Coordinates of C-alpha atoms in Angstrom, one line a residue:
M1474 CA -82.1 -53.9 47.5
A1475 CA -84.4 -52.2 44.9
S1476 CA -84.1 -53.0 41.4
N1477 CA -82.6 -50.6 38.8
S1478 CA -85.9 -50.1 37.2
N1479 CA -87.6 -49.2 40.6
L1480 CA -84.6 -46.8 41.2
N1481 CA -85.0 -45.1 37.9
G1482 CA -88.8 -45.0 38.4
D1483 CA -88.3 -43.2 41.7
R1484 CA -85.9 -40.7 40.3
M1485 CA -88.3 -39.9 37.5
V1486 CA -91.0 -39.3 40.3
Y1487 CA -88.6 -36.4 41.6
F1488 CA -88.3 -35.1 38.1
A1489 CA -92.0 -35.3 37.5
A1490 CA -93.0 -33.6 40.7
G1491 CA -93.9 -30.2 39.3
V1492 CA -95.2 -26.8 40.6
S1493 CA -95.8 -23.3 39.0
L1494 CA -94.0 -20.5 40.9
V1495 CA -93.8 -16.9 40.7
F1496 CA -92.6 -16.2 37.1
M1497 CA -93.1 -18.3 34.0
V1498 CA -92.0 -21.9 34.3
Y1499 CA -90.7 -22.3 37.7
S1500 CA -91.6 -25.9 37.8
V1501 CA -90.3 -28.2 40.5
L1502 CA -89.2 -31.6 39.3
R1503 CA -87.6 -33.9 41.9
H1504 CA -84.6 -36.0 41.2
A1505 CA -83.7 -38.5 43.9
S1506 CA -84.4 -42.2 44.7
A1507 CA -86.2 -44.2 47.3
L1508 CA -83.0 -46.1 47.8
F1509 CA -81.1 -42.9 48.7
E1510 CA -83.9 -41.9 51.0
S1511 CA -83.2 -44.9 53.3
E1512 CA -79.7 -43.7 53.8
A1513 CA -80.7 -40.2 54.9
P1514 CA -80.0 -39.0 58.4
K1515 CA -82.8 -39.6 61.0
P1516 CA -85.2 -36.6 61.5
R1517 CA -84.9 -34.8 64.7
N1518 CA -88.7 -34.4 65.4
I1519 CA -92.0 -36.1 65.1
L1520 CA -93.0 -33.8 62.1
G1521 CA -89.9 -34.8 60.2
M1522 CA -90.6 -38.3 60.8
V1523 CA -94.1 -38.0 59.4
E1524 CA -92.9 -36.1 56.4
D1525 CA -90.4 -38.9 55.6
K1526 CA -93.0 -41.5 55.5
I1527 CA -94.9 -39.6 52.6
K1528 CA -94.4 -41.6 49.4
M1529 CA -92.8 -39.8 46.5
E1530 CA -95.8 -40.5 44.3
S1531 CA -98.1 -38.8 46.9
L1532 CA -95.7 -35.7 47.1
A1533 CA -95.8 -35.6 43.3
K1534 CA -99.7 -35.4 43.4
L1535 CA -99.8 -32.8 46.0
A1536 CA -97.4 -30.7 44.2
R1537 CA -100.1 -30.4 41.4
S1538 CA -102.8 -29.8 43.9
D1539 CA -105.2 -26.7 43.5
S1540 CA -104.4 -25.9 47.2
I1541 CA -101.5 -23.4 47.4
V1542 CA -100.8 -24.6 51.0
L1543 CA -100.5 -28.3 49.9
Q1544 CA -98.4 -27.2 46.9
G1545 CA -96.0 -25.2 49.2
S1546 CA -95.7 -28.0 51.8
S1547 CA -95.0 -30.7 49.1
V1548 CA -92.3 -28.6 47.5
R1549 CA -90.8 -27.9 50.8
I1550 CA -90.5 -31.6 51.5
L1551 CA -89.1 -32.5 48.0
L1552 CA -86.5 -29.9 48.2
S1553 CA -85.4 -30.8 51.7
R1554 CA -85.0 -34.2 50.4
A1555 CA -83.1 -33.1 47.5
M1556 CA -80.5 -31.5 49.7
R1557 CA -79.7 -34.7 51.4
E1558 CA -76.7 -36.8 50.1
P1559 CA -76.5 -38.7 48.0
N1560 CA -79.6 -37.1 46.3
L1561 CA -77.8 -33.8 45.9
R1562 CA -74.9 -35.5 44.2
F1563 CA -77.3 -37.3 41.8
I1564 CA -78.7 -34.0 40.8
L1565 CA -75.3 -32.2 40.4
D1566 CA -74.0 -35.4 38.4
T1567 CA -77.2 -35.1 36.2
V1568 CA -76.5 -31.6 35.2
A1569 CA -72.7 -32.3 34.7
E1570 CA -73.0 -35.8 32.9
S1571 CA -76.4 -36.7 31.5
D1572 CA -76.5 -37.1 27.8
I1573 CA -80.3 -36.4 27.9
E1574 CA -81.0 -32.7 27.6
E1575 CA -84.5 -33.1 29.2
E1576 CA -82.8 -34.7 32.3
R1577 CA -80.2 -31.9 32.5
W1578 CA -82.9 -29.2 32.3
K1579 CA -84.9 -30.7 35.1
A1580 CA -82.0 -31.1 37.2
I1581 CA -80.9 -27.4 36.6
T1582 CA -84.5 -26.3 37.4
T1583 CA -84.1 -28.2 40.8
L1584 CA -80.8 -26.5 41.5
Q1585 CA -82.3 -23.1 40.8
L1586 CA -85.0 -23.8 43.4
L1587 CA -82.5 -25.0 46.0
T1588 CA -80.3 -21.9 45.5
R1589 CA -83.3 -19.7 46.4
N1590 CA -82.8 -21.0 50.1
E1591 CA -79.9 -18.9 51.5
S1592 CA -79.3 -21.8 54.1
N1593 CA -78.5 -24.2 51.2
R1594 CA -76.0 -22.0 49.2
Q1595 CA -72.8 -22.9 51.1
T1596 CA -73.6 -26.7 50.9
L1597 CA -74.1 -26.3 47.1
V1598 CA -70.9 -24.6 46.6
D1599 CA -69.0 -26.9 48.7
A1600 CA -70.5 -29.7 46.6
G1601 CA -69.1 -28.1 43.4
A1602 CA -72.3 -26.4 42.0
L1603 CA -70.6 -23.2 40.8
L1604 CA -68.2 -25.1 38.3
I1605 CA -71.0 -27.4 37.2
L1606 CA -73.3 -24.5 36.6
V1607 CA -70.7 -22.5 34.6
N1608 CA -69.9 -25.4 32.5
S1609 CA -73.7 -25.8 31.9
L1610 CA -73.8 -22.2 30.6
K1611 CA -70.9 -23.0 28.3
D1612 CA -72.4 -26.2 26.9
P1613 CA -74.0 -25.2 23.5
K1614 CA -76.1 -28.4 23.5
N1615 CA -78.2 -27.1 26.5
R1616 CA -81.5 -25.4 25.5
E1617 CA -82.0 -21.7 26.3
K1618 CA -84.1 -22.5 29.5
S1619 CA -81.4 -24.5 30.8
H1620 CA -78.9 -21.7 30.4
R1621 CA -81.4 -19.3 31.9
Y1622 CA -81.9 -21.4 35.1
A1623 CA -78.1 -21.9 35.3
A1624 CA -77.6 -18.1 35.2
V1625 CA -80.4 -17.6 37.9
S1626 CA -78.7 -20.2 40.2
I1627 CA -75.2 -18.6 39.7
C1628 CA -76.7 -15.2 40.5
E1629 CA -78.1 -16.6 43.8
L1630 CA -74.9 -18.4 44.8
I1631 CA -72.5 -15.6 44.2
S1632 CA -74.7 -12.7 45.7
G1633 CA -72.8 -11.0 48.3
S1634 CA -69.7 -13.3 48.1
E1635 CA -66.5 -11.8 46.8
D1636 CA -64.8 -15.3 46.7
R1637 CA -67.6 -16.9 44.8
R1638 CA -67.7 -14.2 42.2
K1639 CA -63.9 -14.6 41.6
Q1640 CA -64.4 -18.3 41.4
V1641 CA -66.9 -18.1 38.6
V1642 CA -64.6 -15.8 36.6
Q1643 CA -61.8 -18.2 37.1
Y1644 CA -64.1 -20.9 35.7
G1645 CA -64.7 -18.8 32.6
I1646 CA -68.2 -17.4 33.0
L1647 CA -67.3 -14.2 31.0
E1648 CA -67.3 -15.8 27.6
P1649 CA -70.8 -17.3 27.7
L1650 CA -72.3 -14.2 29.3
S1651 CA -70.9 -12.0 26.6
R1652 CA -72.2 -14.4 24.0
F1653 CA -75.7 -14.2 25.4
L1654 CA -75.7 -10.6 25.9
I1655 CA -74.6 -9.6 22.3
K1656 CA -77.4 -11.6 20.6
V1657 CA -79.1 -9.6 17.9
E1658 CA -82.6 -11.1 18.5
P1659 CA -84.9 -9.2 20.9
A1660 CA -84.0 -9.3 24.5
N1661 CA -85.1 -12.4 26.5
E1662 CA -84.9 -13.8 30.0
L1663 CA -81.5 -15.4 29.5
Q1664 CA -80.2 -12.0 28.6
Y1665 CA -81.9 -10.6 31.7
W1666 CA -80.3 -13.0 34.0
S1667 CA -76.8 -12.9 32.2
L1668 CA -77.0 -9.2 32.9
M1669 CA -78.0 -9.8 36.6
V1670 CA -74.8 -12.0 36.9
V1671 CA -72.7 -9.3 35.3
H1672 CA -74.3 -6.7 37.8
Q1673 CA -73.1 -9.0 40.6
L1674 CA -69.7 -9.4 39.3
A1675 CA -69.3 -5.5 38.8
A1676 CA -69.8 -5.2 42.5
S1677 CA -66.3 -6.5 43.0
D1678 CA -63.7 -3.9 42.1
A1679 CA -61.1 -6.7 41.8
L1680 CA -62.9 -8.2 38.7
H1681 CA -63.2 -5.0 36.9
P1682 CA -60.2 -5.5 34.6
Q1683 CA -61.5 -8.8 33.5
L1684 CA -65.0 -7.4 32.8
I1685 CA -63.7 -4.6 30.9
N1686 CA -61.4 -6.8 28.8
A1687 CA -64.5 -8.9 28.1
G1688 CA -66.0 -5.8 26.4
M1689 CA -68.6 -5.3 28.9
I1690 CA -68.6 -1.5 28.9
R1691 CA -69.8 -1.5 25.3
I1692 CA -72.2 -4.4 26.0
L1693 CA -73.7 -2.5 29.1
A1694 CA -74.1 0.7 27.0
E1695 CA -76.2 -1.1 24.3
M1696 CA -78.1 -3.1 26.9
S1697 CA -78.9 0.1 28.8
R1698 CA -81.3 1.0 25.9
L1699 CA -83.4 -2.2 26.5
S1700 CA -85.9 -2.3 29.3
F1701 CA -87.0 -5.9 28.8
G1702 CA -90.4 -4.8 30.1
N1703 CA -88.7 -4.5 33.5
A1704 CA -88.1 -1.1 35.0
N1705 CA -85.2 -2.2 36.9
M1706 CA -82.9 -3.1 33.9
P1707 CA -81.8 0.4 32.7
K1708 CA -80.6 1.1 36.2
I1709 CA -78.8 -2.1 36.7
C1710 CA -77.0 -1.4 33.2
L1711 CA -76.2 2.1 34.3
Q1712 CA -75.0 1.2 37.8
S1713 CA -72.7 -1.5 36.5
L1714 CA -71.4 0.8 33.7
V1715 CA -70.5 3.5 36.2
R1716 CA -68.8 1.1 38.6
L1717 CA -66.5 -0.1 35.7
I1718 CA -65.7 3.4 34.4
V1719 CA -64.9 5.0 37.8
T1720 CA -62.2 2.3 38.6
I1721 CA -60.2 2.8 35.5
E1722 CA -56.9 4.1 36.6
Y1723 CA -55.7 6.2 33.7
E1724 CA -57.6 9.3 32.6
S1725 CA -56.7 8.9 29.0
V1726 CA -58.2 5.4 29.1
V1727 CA -61.3 6.7 30.8
R1728 CA -61.7 9.5 28.2
W1729 CA -61.4 6.8 25.4
Y1730 CA -64.1 4.8 26.8
L1731 CA -66.4 7.7 27.4
S1732 CA -65.8 8.9 23.9
D1733 CA -66.6 5.5 22.6
L1734 CA -70.0 5.6 24.5
L1735 CA -71.1 8.4 22.3
E1736 CA -71.6 6.0 19.5
Y1737 CA -74.4 4.4 21.4
D1738 CA -76.3 7.8 21.6
I1739 CA -75.6 7.9 25.3
V1740 CA -76.2 11.7 25.7
P1741 CA -80.0 11.5 24.6
L1742 CA -80.3 8.3 26.6
I1743 CA -79.1 10.1 29.8
A1744 CA -81.3 13.0 29.0
N1745 CA -84.3 10.8 29.0
Y1746 CA -83.5 9.0 32.1
I1747 CA -83.0 12.0 34.3
R1748 CA -86.5 13.0 33.7
S1749 CA -87.7 9.7 35.0
D1750 CA -89.8 9.3 38.2
D1751 CA -87.6 6.5 39.4
F1752 CA -84.9 8.4 41.5
E1753 CA -82.6 5.4 41.5
L1754 CA -82.5 5.4 37.7
V1755 CA -82.1 9.2 37.8
Y1756 CA -79.1 8.8 40.3
W1757 CA -77.3 6.4 38.1
A1758 CA -77.9 8.3 34.9
L1759 CA -76.5 11.4 36.7
A1760 CA -73.5 9.5 37.9
L1761 CA -72.6 8.6 34.5
M1762 CA -73.2 12.2 33.3
Y1763 CA -70.9 13.4 36.1
E1764 CA -68.1 11.1 34.8
F1765 CA -68.4 12.9 31.3
A1766 CA -68.5 16.3 33.0
I1767 CA -65.4 15.7 35.1
K1768 CA -63.4 14.4 32.3
G1769 CA -64.6 17.1 29.9
V1770 CA -66.0 14.7 27.4
A1771 CA -69.0 15.8 25.3
L1772 CA -69.8 18.5 27.6
D1773 CA -71.2 20.7 24.9
E1774 CA -73.6 17.9 24.0
F1775 CA -74.8 17.7 27.5
K1776 CA -75.3 21.5 27.8
E1777 CA -77.3 21.4 24.6
M1778 CA -79.6 18.7 25.8
R1779 CA -83.2 20.2 25.7
G1780 CA -84.5 21.3 29.0
I1781 CA -81.4 20.2 30.8
C1782 CA -81.4 23.2 33.3
R1783 CA -85.2 22.8 33.9
S1784 CA -84.5 19.1 34.7
I1785 CA -81.7 20.1 37.2
N1786 CA -83.9 22.6 38.7
A1787 CA -86.7 20.0 39.3
L1788 CA -84.3 17.5 40.7
L1789 CA -83.1 20.1 43.3
A1790 CA -86.7 20.7 44.3
A1791 CA -87.1 17.0 45.2
D1792 CA -85.2 17.5 48.4
E1793 CA -83.4 14.1 48.1
A1794 CA -79.8 14.6 49.5
Y1795 CA -78.3 11.8 47.5
I1796 CA -79.7 13.3 44.3
S1797 CA -78.9 16.9 45.2
R1798 CA -75.3 15.8 45.9
I1799 CA -74.8 14.3 42.5
V1800 CA -76.6 17.1 40.6
L1801 CA -74.8 19.9 42.2
R1802 CA -71.4 18.1 41.7
T1803 CA -72.3 17.6 37.9
L1804 CA -73.6 21.2 37.5
K1805 CA -70.4 22.7 39.0
F1806 CA -68.2 21.1 36.4
M1807 CA -70.6 22.0 33.6
M1808 CA -70.7 25.6 34.6
L1809 CA -66.9 26.1 35.0
Q1810 CA -65.6 29.0 32.8
D1811 CA -68.9 29.0 30.9
D1812 CA -70.8 32.4 31.5
A1813 CA -73.6 31.6 29.1
F1814 CA -74.4 28.2 30.7
Q1815 CA -74.3 29.9 34.2
L1816 CA -76.9 32.5 33.0
Q1817 CA -79.0 29.7 31.5
A1818 CA -78.9 27.9 34.9
L1819 CA -79.8 31.1 36.6
N1820 CA -82.7 31.8 34.2
A1821 CA -84.0 28.3 34.8
G1822 CA -84.5 29.2 38.5
I1823 CA -81.6 27.1 40.0
G1824 CA -80.5 30.1 42.0
F1825 CA -83.7 30.0 44.0
R1826 CA -82.8 26.5 45.2
L1827 CA -79.5 27.1 46.5
G1828 CA -80.7 28.5 49.9
K1829 CA -82.2 25.1 50.8
C1830 CA -79.1 23.4 49.6
L1831 CA -76.8 25.6 51.6
A1832 CA -78.9 24.8 54.7
S1833 CA -78.8 21.0 54.1
K1834 CA -77.7 18.8 56.9
D1835 CA -75.6 17.0 54.3
D1836 CA -72.0 18.4 54.2
D1837 CA -71.4 17.5 50.7
V1838 CA -74.7 19.0 49.6
K1839 CA -73.7 22.2 51.3
Y1840 CA -70.1 22.1 49.8
W1841 CA -71.3 21.7 46.3
A1842 CA -74.0 24.4 46.7
L1843 CA -71.4 26.7 48.0
S1844 CA -69.3 26.0 44.9
I1845 CA -72.3 26.8 42.7
A1846 CA -73.0 30.0 44.6
H1847 CA -69.3 31.0 43.9
E1848 CA -70.1 30.8 40.2
F1849 CA -73.5 32.6 40.4
V1850 CA -72.4 35.4 42.4
L1851 CA -70.1 36.7 39.6
H1852 CA -73.3 37.6 37.8
S1853 CA -74.4 41.1 39.3
Q1854 CA -78.0 40.6 38.4
W1855 CA -78.1 37.6 40.9
R1856 CA -76.6 39.1 43.9
Q1857 CA -79.7 40.9 45.4
Q1858 CA -81.7 37.7 45.0
F1859 CA -78.8 35.8 46.6
I1860 CA -79.2 38.0 49.7
E1861 CA -83.0 38.3 49.7
T1862 CA -83.6 34.6 49.4
G1863 CA -81.4 33.8 52.4
A1864 CA -78.8 32.1 50.5
F1865 CA -76.0 34.6 51.5
G1866 CA -77.3 34.2 55.1
Q1867 CA -76.7 30.4 54.8
V1868 CA -73.2 31.1 53.3
I1869 CA -72.4 33.1 56.5
N1870 CA -73.8 30.4 58.6
I1871 CA -71.4 27.9 57.1
G1872 CA -68.6 30.4 57.6
L1873 CA -69.4 30.7 61.3
S1874 CA -69.4 27.0 61.7
S1875 CA -66.1 26.7 59.9
V1876 CA -64.7 29.4 62.2
S1877 CA -66.0 27.4 65.1
R1878 CA -63.8 24.5 63.8
K1879 CA -66.5 22.6 62.2
P1880 CA -65.4 22.5 58.6
L1881 CA -67.3 21.0 55.8
K1882 CA -66.3 17.5 55.0
A1883 CA -66.4 17.4 51.3
A1884 CA -65.3 14.2 49.7
S1885 CA -63.6 16.0 46.8
E1886 CA -62.9 19.8 46.8
I1887 CA -62.1 22.0 44.0
L1888 CA -61.2 24.8 46.5
P1889 CA -61.5 24.6 50.3
A1890 CA -64.9 25.9 51.5
K1891 CA -63.2 28.8 53.3
E1892 CA -61.8 30.2 49.9
Y1893 CA -65.4 30.0 48.4
I1894 CA -66.8 32.0 51.3
M1895 CA -64.0 34.5 51.2
D1896 CA -64.4 35.2 47.5
I1897 CA -68.2 35.5 48.0
L1898 CA -67.7 38.0 50.8
V1899 CA -65.3 40.0 48.8
I1900 CA -67.7 40.1 45.7
I1901 CA -70.7 41.1 47.8
W1902 CA -68.8 43.8 49.5
G1903 CA -67.8 45.2 46.2
S1904 CA -71.1 47.0 46.0
R1905 CA -72.2 49.6 48.5
N1906 CA -75.8 48.8 47.7
H1907 CA -75.3 45.2 48.8
L1908 CA -73.7 46.3 52.0
E1909 CA -76.5 48.5 53.0
L1910 CA -79.0 45.8 52.1
L1911 CA -77.1 43.4 54.5
L1912 CA -77.1 46.2 57.2
G1913 CA -80.8 46.6 56.9
M1914 CA -81.2 42.6 57.2
R1915 CA -79.0 42.6 60.4
G1916 CA -76.4 40.3 58.6
L1917 CA -73.4 42.5 58.2
A1918 CA -72.0 41.8 61.7
E1919 CA -72.1 38.1 61.1
A1920 CA -70.6 38.5 57.7
T1921 CA -67.9 40.8 59.0
C1922 CA -67.0 38.3 61.8
V1923 CA -66.7 35.5 59.3
F1924 CA -64.5 37.6 56.9
L1925 CA -62.2 38.8 59.8
Q1926 CA -61.7 35.5 61.2
M1927 CA -61.0 33.8 57.7
E1928 CA -58.8 36.6 56.5
K1929 CA -56.2 35.6 59.0
R1930 CA -56.1 32.1 57.6
T1931 CA -56.2 33.0 53.9
S1932 CA -52.8 33.5 52.4
D1933 CA -53.8 34.3 48.7
L1934 CA -56.1 37.3 49.4
S1935 CA -54.3 40.2 47.6
Q1936 CA -53.6 43.4 49.5
S1937 CA -55.5 45.5 47.2
R1938 CA -58.7 43.4 47.6
L1939 CA -58.3 43.3 51.4
A1940 CA -57.8 47.0 51.5
A1941 CA -61.0 47.6 49.5
V1942 CA -63.1 45.4 51.6
M1943 CA -61.6 46.9 54.9
A1944 CA -62.4 50.4 53.7
E1945 CA -66.1 49.3 53.1
I1946 CA -66.1 47.7 56.6
A1947 CA -64.8 50.9 58.2
R1948 CA -67.8 52.8 57.0
F1949 CA -70.0 50.8 59.2
T1950 CA -67.6 50.6 62.3
P1951 CA -69.9 52.4 64.7
T1952 CA -72.7 50.0 64.0
L1953 CA -70.6 46.9 63.9
D1954 CA -68.3 47.5 66.9
R1955 CA -70.9 46.5 69.6
K1956 CA -72.3 43.6 67.6
L1957 CA -68.8 42.0 66.9
T1958 CA -67.9 41.8 70.6
R1959 CA -70.1 38.8 71.1
Y1960 CA -68.0 37.0 68.5
G1961 CA -64.8 38.0 70.3
V1962 CA -63.7 40.4 67.6
N1963 CA -62.2 43.7 68.2
L1964 CA -62.4 46.1 65.2
N1965 CA -59.9 49.0 65.3
V1966 CA -60.2 51.2 62.2
L1967 CA -58.0 54.1 62.7
D1968 CA -54.2 53.4 62.0
R1969 CA -53.5 54.6 58.4
S1970 CA -50.0 55.2 57.5
P1971 CA -48.8 56.7 54.2
N1972 CA -47.3 53.3 53.3
S1973 CA -50.3 51.2 54.3
S1974 CA -52.6 49.7 51.6
G1975 CA -55.8 50.0 53.8
V1976 CA -57.2 49.7 57.2
L1977 CA -55.5 47.8 59.8
I1978 CA -57.3 45.1 61.8
T1979 CA -56.0 44.0 65.1

């Protein structure tokens, strides 16, 4: 057998075999022994046999070669050997038990490189890597770069796995993560990767109570202001923050957390992010803004944001369904019972965008655009524009599709779509000028068809409103009668009795 000195020397060859990879100091330092190599399984092919004959000293030299091809090949062979038992156990034991910090760092660096290969991850987890890495994060004796590589390794291992995320939380990972993230010194890579681990954990709804109890909402709010020179960081913070907030069960608790976020100047932060060119960042900023809007927290502050309506108008012009959906939903709640803000939105040109939104192939975009039109149509100065830009025609098209048993599939309705359509029709028909404009545009027959079909299904339309609309429709009966037959509608406008409130439709 090899002597202990030879064994230790061979191990140090593994540790010494280094190579620079993508970011700063991704050096590869191998940790295994020639003695262990002899116990490895036989290779299955000639190439494997040849590779196994390469001495460790030679691989160490190749890893420092100027040739990228030679570097890559040597690193691949070293990492393949490192995954074999008992080499892997040696690496894990070094991380867990070595009293020499330098050796622990080199072993953690090796683990980080091994976790990058997805095919290695289950083997590493089965070997106990998660607990060892979490304990490494907790160990105050480890240097910052050891903590960083441990966080990177954990992030790789828990990616896409609910069970592994739960495991690391059970092992106590939240305490060191919180400690790293609340450092007062300038943000560094350890904070970056700690945040990436939190982002992974926030993807599991079952872990949200633990994350919230660990103070992650406040931490994420503070971290969202820091970019780390990385454009992804703000959206990762906001995405995690939104995920935590939307799963809080009690509305009073949600409102408390949202109010608490105001201490972190979250309103101007959101205002800045929704003007970004990065649509993913815009989306998550809007998603957080939406949570404020639906809970009625800080609405006035958001409405007073400089250029908010211009920003919304520009976002609707982008023609991205996932952006339009969240923009319209947020705008709806901001405009409720606020005539001044509705006029501000109209003056910013948002009304011109509704026709395109109402014609969208996305049902949620259609629904929320319809809900916005329902607010705008209350302002008489917009109604002619509403008709002339084709937005009213799109409302009629939606109505016809609903009548044809193709209702909108809105995820969350304030009112059913048909109620919005009925209200819009009644308001438009309240002016004779608008009716004649519709007749000239050949849209009155379709509008009448929608109204007559929906009126039969709408229970809360008052008799006085119904009578007023029917009286207006009756004025155009000769023109409409022929056109309506193609929709299967018969219009009889003759039967008035002293006790009737309007025209009878059969």
